JSON list of C-alpha atoms in Angstrom, two decimals:
[
{"chain": "E", "resi": 15, "resn": "UNK", "atom": "CA", "xyz": [-46.16, -32.23, -6.32]},
{"chain": "E", "resi": 16, "resn": "UNK", "atom": "CA", "xyz": [-48.80, -29.71, -5.29]},
{"chain": "E", "resi": 17, "resn": "UNK", "atom": "CA", "xyz": [-50.99, -29.73, -2.23]},
{"chain": "E", "resi": 18, "resn": "UNK", "atom": "CA", "xyz": [-51.05, -32.75, 0.08]},
{"chain": "E", "resi": 19, "resn": "UNK", "atom": "CA", "xyz": [-54.04, -33.25, 2.39]},
{"chain": "E", "resi": 20, "resn": "UNK", "atom": "CA", "xyz": [-54.84, -35.87, 4.98]},
{"chain": "E", "resi": 21, "resn": "UNK", "atom": "CA", "xyz": [-58.39, -37.01, 5.62]},
{"chain": "E", "resi": 22, "resn": "UNK", "atom": "CA", "xyz": [-58.93, -39.15, 8.70]},
{"chain": "E", "resi": 23, "resn": "UNK", "atom": "CA", "xyz": [-61.90, -41.10, 9.98]},
{"chain": "E", "resi": 24, "resn": "UNK", "atom": "CA", "xyz": [-62.37, -43.35, 12.98]},
{"chain": "E", "resi": 25, "resn": "UNK", "atom": "CA", "xyz": [-62.95, -46.78, 11.44]},
{"chain": "E", "resi": 26, "resn": "UNK", "atom": "CA", "xyz": [-63.51, -48.80, 14.63]},
{"chain": "E", "resi": 27, "resn": "UNK", "atom": "CA", "xyz": [-63.53, -48.57, 18.43]},
{"chain": "E", "resi": 28, "resn": "UNK", "atom": "CA", "xyz": [-63.20, -51.72, 20.57]},
{"chain": "E", "resi": 29, "resn": "UNK", "atom": "CA", "xyz": [-62.94, -52.18, 24.33]},
{"chain": "E", "resi": 30, "resn": "UNK", "atom": "CA", "xyz": [-60.77, -55.03, 25.64]},
{"chain": "E", "resi": 31, "resn": "UNK", "atom": "CA", "xyz": [-59.22, -56.24, 28.86]},
{"chain": "E", "resi": 32, "resn": "UNK", "atom": "CA", "xyz": [-55.42, -56.35, 28.83]},
{"chain": "E", "resi": 33, "resn": "UNK", "atom": "CA", "xyz": [-52.76, -57.36, 31.37]},
{"chain": "E", "resi": 34, "resn": "UNK", "atom": "CA", "xyz": [-52.50, -53.74, 32.54]},
{"chain": "E", "resi": 35, "resn": "UNK", "atom": "CA", "xyz": [-56.28, -53.26, 32.80]},
{"chain": "E", "resi": 36, "resn": "UNK", "atom": "CA", "xyz": [-59.03, -51.98, 30.52]},
{"chain": "E", "resi": 37, "resn": "UNK", "atom": "CA", "xyz": [-57.99, -50.98, 26.99]},
{"chain": "E", "resi": 38, "resn": "UNK", "atom": "CA", "xyz": [-59.72, -49.08, 24.22]},
{"chain": "E", "resi": 39, "resn": "UNK", "atom": "CA", "xyz": [-58.51, -49.84, 20.69]},
{"chain": "E", "resi": 40, "resn": "UNK", "atom": "CA", "xyz": [-59.21, -47.18, 18.08]},
{"chain": "E", "resi": 41, "resn": "UNK", "atom": "CA", "xyz": [-58.59, -47.76, 14.37]},
{"chain": "E", "resi": 42, "resn": "UNK", "atom": "CA", "xyz": [-58.11, -44.52, 12.43]},
{"chain": "E", "resi": 43, "resn": "UNK", "atom": "CA", "xyz": [-58.02, -44.60, 8.63]},
{"chain": "E", "resi": 44, "resn": "UNK", "atom": "CA", "xyz": [-55.94, -41.85, 7.00]},
{"chain": "E", "resi": 45, "resn": "UNK", "atom": "CA", "xyz": [-56.12, -41.05, 3.29]},
{"chain": "E", "resi": 46, "resn": "UNK", "atom": "CA", "xyz": [-53.30, -38.84, 2.03]},
{"chain": "E", "resi": 47, "resn": "UNK", "atom": "CA", "xyz": [-54.30, -36.99, -1.12]},
{"chain": "E", "resi": 48, "resn": "UNK", "atom": "CA", "xyz": [-51.81, -35.42, -3.50]},
{"chain": "E", "resi": 49, "resn": "UNK", "atom": "CA", "xyz": [-53.44, -32.98, -5.90]},
{"chain": "E", "resi": 50, "resn": "UNK", "atom": "CA", "xyz": [-56.84, -34.49, -5.04]},
{"chain": "E", "resi": 51, "resn": "UNK", "atom": "CA", "xyz": [-55.83, -38.13, -5.74]},
{"chain": "E", "resi": 52, "resn": "UNK", "atom": "CA", "xyz": [-55.30, -40.75, -3.00]},
{"chain": "E", "resi": 53, "resn": "UNK", "atom": "CA", "xyz": [-51.55, -41.36, -2.78]},
{"chain": "E", "resi": 54, "resn": "UNK", "atom": "CA", "xyz": [-51.29, -43.26, 0.51]},
{"chain": "E", "resi": 55, "resn": "UNK", "atom": "CA", "xyz": [-53.81, -45.12, 2.67]},
{"chain": "E", "resi": 56, "resn": "UNK", "atom": "CA", "xyz": [-52.79, -45.73, 6.28]},
{"chain": "E", "resi": 57, "resn": "UNK", "atom": "CA", "xyz": [-54.67, -47.48, 9.07]},
{"chain": "E", "resi": 58, "resn": "UNK", "atom": "CA", "xyz": [-53.42, -46.47, 12.49]},
{"chain": "E", "resi": 59, "resn": "UNK", "atom": "CA", "xyz": [-54.36, -48.67, 15.44]},
{"chain": "E", "resi": 60, "resn": "UNK", "atom": "CA", "xyz": [-54.12, -46.74, 18.70]},
{"chain": "E", "resi": 61, "resn": "UNK", "atom": "CA", "xyz": [-54.30, -48.37, 22.12]},
{"chain": "E", "resi": 62, "resn": "UNK", "atom": "CA", "xyz": [-55.50, -46.33, 25.08]},
{"chain": "E", "resi": 63, "resn": "UNK", "atom": "CA", "xyz": [-55.04, -47.82, 28.51]},
{"chain": "E", "resi": 64, "resn": "UNK", "atom": "CA", "xyz": [-56.91, -46.93, 31.67]},
{"chain": "E", "resi": 65, "resn": "UNK", "atom": "CA", "xyz": [-54.26, -48.16, 34.09]},
{"chain": "E", "resi": 66, "resn": "UNK", "atom": "CA", "xyz": [-51.70, -45.63, 35.34]},
{"chain": "E", "resi": 67, "resn": "UNK", "atom": "CA", "xyz": [-48.96, -48.22, 35.90]},
{"chain": "E", "resi": 68, "resn": "UNK", "atom": "CA", "xyz": [-47.26, -49.27, 32.66]},
{"chain": "E", "resi": 69, "resn": "UNK", "atom": "CA", "xyz": [-46.00, -52.83, 32.43]},
{"chain": "E", "resi": 70, "resn": "UNK", "atom": "CA", "xyz": [-43.21, -53.55, 29.97]},
{"chain": "E", "resi": 71, "resn": "UNK", "atom": "CA", "xyz": [-43.63, -56.38, 27.52]},
{"chain": "E", "resi": 72, "resn": "UNK", "atom": "CA", "xyz": [-41.25, -59.30, 27.95]},
{"chain": "E", "resi": 73, "resn": "UNK", "atom": "CA", "xyz": [-37.92, -59.02, 26.21]},
{"chain": "E", "resi": 74, "resn": "UNK", "atom": "CA", "xyz": [-37.69, -60.67, 22.81]},
{"chain": "E", "resi": 75, "resn": "UNK", "atom": "CA", "xyz": [-34.55, -62.78, 22.39]},
{"chain": "E", "resi": 76, "resn": "UNK", "atom": "CA", "xyz": [-32.25, -61.21, 19.79]},
{"chain": "E", "resi": 77, "resn": "UNK", "atom": "CA", "xyz": [-31.90, -63.04, 16.50]},
{"chain": "E", "resi": 78, "resn": "UNK", "atom": "CA", "xyz": [-28.44, -64.16, 15.54]},
{"chain": "E", "resi": 79, "resn": "UNK", "atom": "CA", "xyz": [-28.77, -62.63, 12.06]},
{"chain": "E", "resi": 80, "resn": "UNK", "atom": "CA", "xyz": [-30.02, -59.21, 13.11]},
{"chain": "E", "resi": 81, "resn": "UNK", "atom": "CA", "xyz": [-28.11, -56.19, 11.95]},
{"chain": "E", "resi": 82, "resn": "UNK", "atom": "CA", "xyz": [-28.05, -53.10, 14.13]},
{"chain": "E", "resi": 83, "resn": "UNK", "atom": "CA", "xyz": [-28.14, -50.31, 11.58]},
{"chain": "E", "resi": 84, "resn": "UNK", "atom": "CA", "xyz": [-28.45, -47.23, 13.76]},
{"chain": "E", "resi": 85, "resn": "UNK", "atom": "CA", "xyz": [-28.39, -46.25, 17.41]},
{"chain": "E", "resi": 86, "resn": "UNK", "atom": "CA", "xyz": [-30.41, -43.34, 18.73]},
{"chain": "E", "resi": 87, "resn": "UNK", "atom": "CA", "xyz": [-31.18, -41.98, 22.18]},
{"chain": "E", "resi": 88, "resn": "UNK", "atom": "CA", "xyz": [-34.49, -40.11, 21.97]},
{"chain": "E", "resi": 89, "resn": "UNK", "atom": "CA", "xyz": [-34.33, -36.97, 24.10]},
{"chain": "E", "resi": 90, "resn": "UNK", "atom": "CA", "xyz": [-36.94, -34.40, 25.19]},
{"chain": "E", "resi": 91, "resn": "UNK", "atom": "CA", "xyz": [-36.01, -32.03, 22.34]},
{"chain": "E", "resi": 92, "resn": "UNK", "atom": "CA", "xyz": [-36.63, -34.70, 19.68]},
{"chain": "E", "resi": 93, "resn": "UNK", "atom": "CA", "xyz": [-39.94, -35.67, 21.30]},
{"chain": "E", "resi": 94, "resn": "UNK", "atom": "CA", "xyz": [-41.08, -32.05, 21.55]},
{"chain": "E", "resi": 95, "resn": "UNK", "atom": "CA", "xyz": [-40.18, -31.38, 17.91]},
{"chain": "E", "resi": 96, "resn": "UNK", "atom": "CA", "xyz": [-41.93, -34.54, 16.70]},
{"chain": "E", "resi": 97, "resn": "UNK", "atom": "CA", "xyz": [-45.02, -33.57, 18.72]},
{"chain": "E", "resi": 98, "resn": "UNK", "atom": "CA", "xyz": [-44.94, -30.15, 17.07]},
{"chain": "E", "resi": 99, "resn": "UNK", "atom": "CA", "xyz": [-44.58, -31.32, 13.47]},
{"chain": "E", "resi": 100, "resn": "UNK", "atom": "CA", "xyz": [-47.28, -33.99, 13.89]},
{"chain": "E", "resi": 101, "resn": "UNK", "atom": "CA", "xyz": [-49.62, -31.71, 15.88]},
{"chain": "E", "resi": 102, "resn": "UNK", "atom": "CA", "xyz": [-49.62, -34.26, 18.70]},
{"chain": "E", "resi": 103, "resn": "UNK", "atom": "CA", "xyz": [-50.63, -32.42, 21.86]},
{"chain": "E", "resi": 104, "resn": "UNK", "atom": "CA", "xyz": [-50.48, -35.39, 24.22]},
{"chain": "E", "resi": 105, "resn": "UNK", "atom": "CA", "xyz": [-48.36, -34.23, 27.13]},
{"chain": "E", "resi": 106, "resn": "UNK", "atom": "CA", "xyz": [-46.79, -37.67, 27.79]},
{"chain": "E", "resi": 107, "resn": "UNK", "atom": "CA", "xyz": [-44.36, -36.86, 24.96]},
{"chain": "E", "resi": 108, "resn": "UNK", "atom": "CA", "xyz": [-43.06, -33.47, 26.14]},
{"chain": "E", "resi": 109, "resn": "UNK", "atom": "CA", "xyz": [-44.23, -32.64, 29.70]},
{"chain": "E", "resi": 110, "resn": "UNK", "atom": "CA", "xyz": [-42.07, -34.68, 32.09]},
{"chain": "E", "resi": 111, "resn": "UNK", "atom": "CA", "xyz": [-43.95, -33.86, 35.33]},
{"chain": "E", "resi": 112, "resn": "UNK", "atom": "CA", "xyz": [-47.27, -34.69, 33.68]},
{"chain": "E", "resi": 113, "resn": "UNK", "atom": "CA", "xyz": [-46.00, -37.95, 32.13]},
{"chain": "E", "resi": 114, "resn": "UNK", "atom": "CA", "xyz": [-44.52, -39.16, 35.41]},
{"chain": "E", "resi": 115, "resn": "UNK", "atom": "CA", "xyz": [-46.75, -37.71, 38.13]},
{"chain": "E", "resi": 116, "resn": "UNK", "atom": "CA", "xyz": [-50.17, -37.81, 36.44]},
{"chain": "E", "resi": 117, "resn": "UNK", "atom": "CA", "xyz": [-49.90, -40.65, 33.91]},
{"chain": "E", "resi": 118, "resn": "UNK", "atom": "CA", "xyz": [-47.47, -42.79, 35.94]},
{"chain": "E", "resi": 119, "resn": "UNK", "atom": "CA", "xyz": [-44.79, -43.30, 33.28]},
{"chain": "E", "resi": 120, "resn": "UNK", "atom": "CA", "xyz": [-41.12, -43.52, 34.33]},
{"chain": "E", "resi": 121, "resn": "UNK", "atom": "CA", "xyz": [-40.13, -40.84, 31.76]},
{"chain": "E", "resi": 122, "resn": "UNK", "atom": "CA", "xyz": [-41.39, -39.13, 28.61]},
{"chain": "E", "resi": 123, "resn": "UNK", "atom": "CA", "xyz": [-42.92, -41.61, 26.15]},
{"chain": "E", "resi": 124, "resn": "UNK", "atom": "CA", "xyz": [-41.39, -41.92, 22.68]},
{"chain": "E", "resi": 125, "resn": "UNK", "atom": "CA", "xyz": [-44.12, -41.62, 20.04]},
{"chain": "E", "resi": 126, "resn": "UNK", "atom": "CA", "xyz": [-45.09, -44.84, 18.29]},
{"chain": "E", "resi": 127, "resn": "UNK", "atom": "CA", "xyz": [-45.29, -43.00, 14.95]},
{"chain": "E", "resi": 128, "resn": "UNK", "atom": "CA", "xyz": [-41.79, -41.58, 15.52]},
{"chain": "E", "resi": 129, "resn": "UNK", "atom": "CA", "xyz": [-40.45, -45.11, 15.92]},
{"chain": "E", "resi": 130, "resn": "UNK", "atom": "CA", "xyz": [-42.42, -46.17, 12.83]},
{"chain": "E", "resi": 131, "resn": "UNK", "atom": "CA", "xyz": [-40.90, -43.26, 10.89]},
{"chain": "E", "resi": 132, "resn": "UNK", "atom": "CA", "xyz": [-37.42, -44.35, 11.92]},
{"chain": "E", "resi": 133, "resn": "UNK", "atom": "CA", "xyz": [-38.21, -47.92, 10.88]},
{"chain": "E", "resi": 134, "resn": "UNK", "atom": "CA", "xyz": [-39.69, -47.06, 7.47]},
{"chain": "E", "resi": 135, "resn": "UNK", "atom": "CA", "xyz": [-36.54, -44.99, 6.80]},
{"chain": "E", "resi": 136, "resn": "UNK", "atom": "CA", "xyz": [-34.42, -48.00, 7.78]},
{"chain": "E", "resi": 137, "resn": "UNK", "atom": "CA", "xyz": [-36.50, -50.23, 5.49]},
{"chain": "E", "resi": 138, "resn": "UNK", "atom": "CA", "xyz": [-36.00, -47.72, 2.67]},
{"chain": "E", "resi": 139, "resn": "UNK", "atom": "CA", "xyz": [-32.23, -47.95, 3.17]},
{"chain": "E", "resi": 140, "resn": "UNK", "atom": "CA", "xyz": [-32.42, -51.75, 3.08]},
{"chain": "E", "resi": 141, "resn": "UNK", "atom": "CA", "xyz": [-34.55, -51.66, -0.11]},
{"chain": "E", "resi": 142, "resn": "UNK", "atom": "CA", "xyz": [-32.62, -48.91, -1.80]},
{"chain": "E", "resi": 143, "resn": "UNK", "atom": "CA", "xyz": [-35.88, -46.95, -2.12]},
{"chain": "E", "resi": 144, "resn": "UNK", "atom": "CA", "xyz": [-39.29, -46.49, -0.58]},
{"chain": "E", "resi": 145, "resn": "UNK", "atom": "CA", "xyz": [-40.89, -49.88, 0.16]},
{"chain": "E", "resi": 146, "resn": "UNK", "atom": "CA", "xyz": [-44.16, -50.61, -1.64]},
{"chain": "E", "resi": 147, "resn": "UNK", "atom": "CA", "xyz": [-45.62, -52.12, 1.54]},
{"chain": "E", "resi": 148, "resn": "UNK", "atom": "CA", "xyz": [-44.73, -51.25, 5.12]},
{"chain": "E", "resi": 149, "resn": "UNK", "atom": "CA", "xyz": [-46.66, -52.30, 8.23]},
{"chain": "E", "resi": 150, "resn": "UNK", "atom": "CA", "xyz": [-45.74, -51.88, 11.87]},
{"chain": "E", "resi": 151, "resn": "UNK", "atom": "CA", "xyz": [-46.91, -52.69, 15.35]},
{"chain": "E", "resi": 152, "resn": "UNK", "atom": "CA", "xyz": [-46.05, -51.26, 18.75]},
{"chain": "E", "resi": 153, "resn": "UNK", "atom": "CA", "xyz": [-44.92, -53.92, 21.22]},
{"chain": "E", "resi": 154, "resn": "UNK", "atom": "CA", "xyz": [-43.88, -52.05, 24.37]},
{"chain": "E", "resi": 155, "resn": "UNK", "atom": "CA", "xyz": [-43.48, -48.47, 25.59]},
{"chain": "E", "resi": 156, "resn": "UNK", "atom": "CA", "xyz": [-40.22, -46.70, 24.82]},
{"chain": "E", "resi": 157, "resn": "UNK", "atom": "CA", "xyz": [-38.95, -43.89, 27.01]},
{"chain": "E", "resi": 158, "resn": "UNK", "atom": "CA", "xyz": [-36.81, -40.81, 26.57]},
{"chain": "E", "resi": 159, "resn": "UNK", "atom": "CA", "xyz": [-33.14, -41.09, 27.46]},
{"chain": "E", "resi": 160, "resn": "UNK", "atom": "CA", "xyz": [-32.92, -44.83, 26.74]},
{"chain": "E", "resi": 161, "resn": "UNK", "atom": "CA", "xyz": [-30.66, -46.01, 23.93]},
{"chain": "E", "resi": 162, "resn": "UNK", "atom": "CA", "xyz": [-32.69, -47.37, 21.04]},
{"chain": "E", "resi": 163, "resn": "UNK", "atom": "CA", "xyz": [-31.19, -49.67, 18.42]},
{"chain": "E", "resi": 164, "resn": "UNK", "atom": "CA", "xyz": [-32.78, -49.72, 14.97]},
{"chain": "E", "resi": 165, "resn": "UNK", "atom": "CA", "xyz": [-32.36, -53.24, 13.61]},
{"chain": "E", "resi": 166, "resn": "UNK", "atom": "CA", "xyz": [-33.00, -54.89, 10.27]},
{"chain": "E", "resi": 167, "resn": "UNK", "atom": "CA", "xyz": [-33.11, -58.48, 9.08]},
{"chain": "E", "resi": 168, "resn": "UNK", "atom": "CA", "xyz": [-33.97, -59.58, 5.56]},
{"chain": "E", "resi": 169, "resn": "UNK", "atom": "CA", "xyz": [-33.20, -58.86, 1.94]},
{"chain": "E", "resi": 170, "resn": "UNK", "atom": "CA", "xyz": [-33.51, -55.81, -0.30]},
{"chain": "E", "resi": 171, "resn": "UNK", "atom": "CA", "xyz": [-36.96, -57.05, -1.37]},
{"chain": "E", "resi": 172, "resn": "UNK", "atom": "CA", "xyz": [-38.50, -57.94, 2.00]},
{"chain": "E", "resi": 173, "resn": "UNK", "atom": "CA", "xyz": [-37.63, -58.11, 5.65]},
{"chain": "E", "resi": 174, "resn": "UNK", "atom": "CA", "xyz": [-38.24, -57.08, 9.22]},
{"chain": "E", "resi": 175, "resn": "UNK", "atom": "CA", "xyz": [-37.17, -53.93, 11.04]},
{"chain": "E", "resi": 176, "resn": "UNK", "atom": "CA", "xyz": [-37.51, -53.18, 14.73]},
{"chain": "E", "resi": 177, "resn": "UNK", "atom": "CA", "xyz": [-36.61, -50.87, 17.59]},
{"chain": "E", "resi": 178, "resn": "UNK", "atom": "CA", "xyz": [-34.87, -52.54, 20.52]},
{"chain": "E", "resi": 179, "resn": "UNK", "atom": "CA", "xyz": [-33.64, -51.16, 23.83]},
{"chain": "E", "resi": 180, "resn": "UNK", "atom": "CA", "xyz": [-30.19, -51.91, 25.20]},
{"chain": "E", "resi": 181, "resn": "UNK", "atom": "CA", "xyz": [-31.67, -54.63, 27.44]},
{"chain": "E", "resi": 182, "resn": "UNK", "atom": "CA", "xyz": [-33.25, -56.43, 24.46]},
{"chain": "E", "resi": 183, "resn": "UNK", "atom": "CA", "xyz": [-36.82, -55.15, 24.78]},
{"chain": "E", "resi": 184, "resn": "UNK", "atom": "CA", "xyz": [-38.47, -54.77, 21.37]},
{"chain": "E", "resi": 185, "resn": "UNK", "atom": "CA", "xyz": [-40.66, -51.66, 21.37]},
{"chain": "E", "resi": 186, "resn": "UNK", "atom": "CA", "xyz": [-41.80, -51.51, 17.73]},
{"chain": "E", "resi": 187, "resn": "UNK", "atom": "CA", "xyz": [-41.59, -53.94, 14.84]},
{"chain": "E", "resi": 188, "resn": "UNK", "atom": "CA", "xyz": [-42.33, -53.58, 11.16]},
{"chain": "E", "resi": 189, "resn": "UNK", "atom": "CA", "xyz": [-42.16, -55.50, 7.91]},
{"chain": "E", "resi": 190, "resn": "UNK", "atom": "CA", "xyz": [-41.36, -54.17, 4.46]},
{"chain": "E", "resi": 191, "resn": "UNK", "atom": "CA", "xyz": [-41.67, -55.40, 0.91]},
{"chain": "E", "resi": 192, "resn": "UNK", "atom": "CA", "xyz": [-40.81, -53.87, -2.45]}
]
């Protein structure tokens, strides 16, 4: 494979009212080109909140058939490195005083795309290869220093993967299909 480029455009911007206050939803369409040909199309939906007090989503009851595949505790080093390799300069991921004192978070925020990366890798293990289709959605904030379980339920051809905290809070969920 030769050169890979990403071209991104803002596809949509919507203002909404959420439980935590005003929200702005931004849809960004990314085209990844390999040697000038589109190889991957990704639509990223980003939620920006105006409120400085995060409210966790309610815990999702664990399914009886879930399989915890991996356990990870995201730490500041991992978050800093992920910020660096993705060129994400948002300080909530690596500047603890800023995240807590200015933005009002209880700790550094684990990137949604980092959780999605972990989940697509888990889906690939379940499929025995890269899934043909993978979609994901953030459900609740995830913070540094908290144990995160990567769970999978399904078959080698399709299923669900998710990140879950030790207290049962689902932070990210995805589906895969071969």
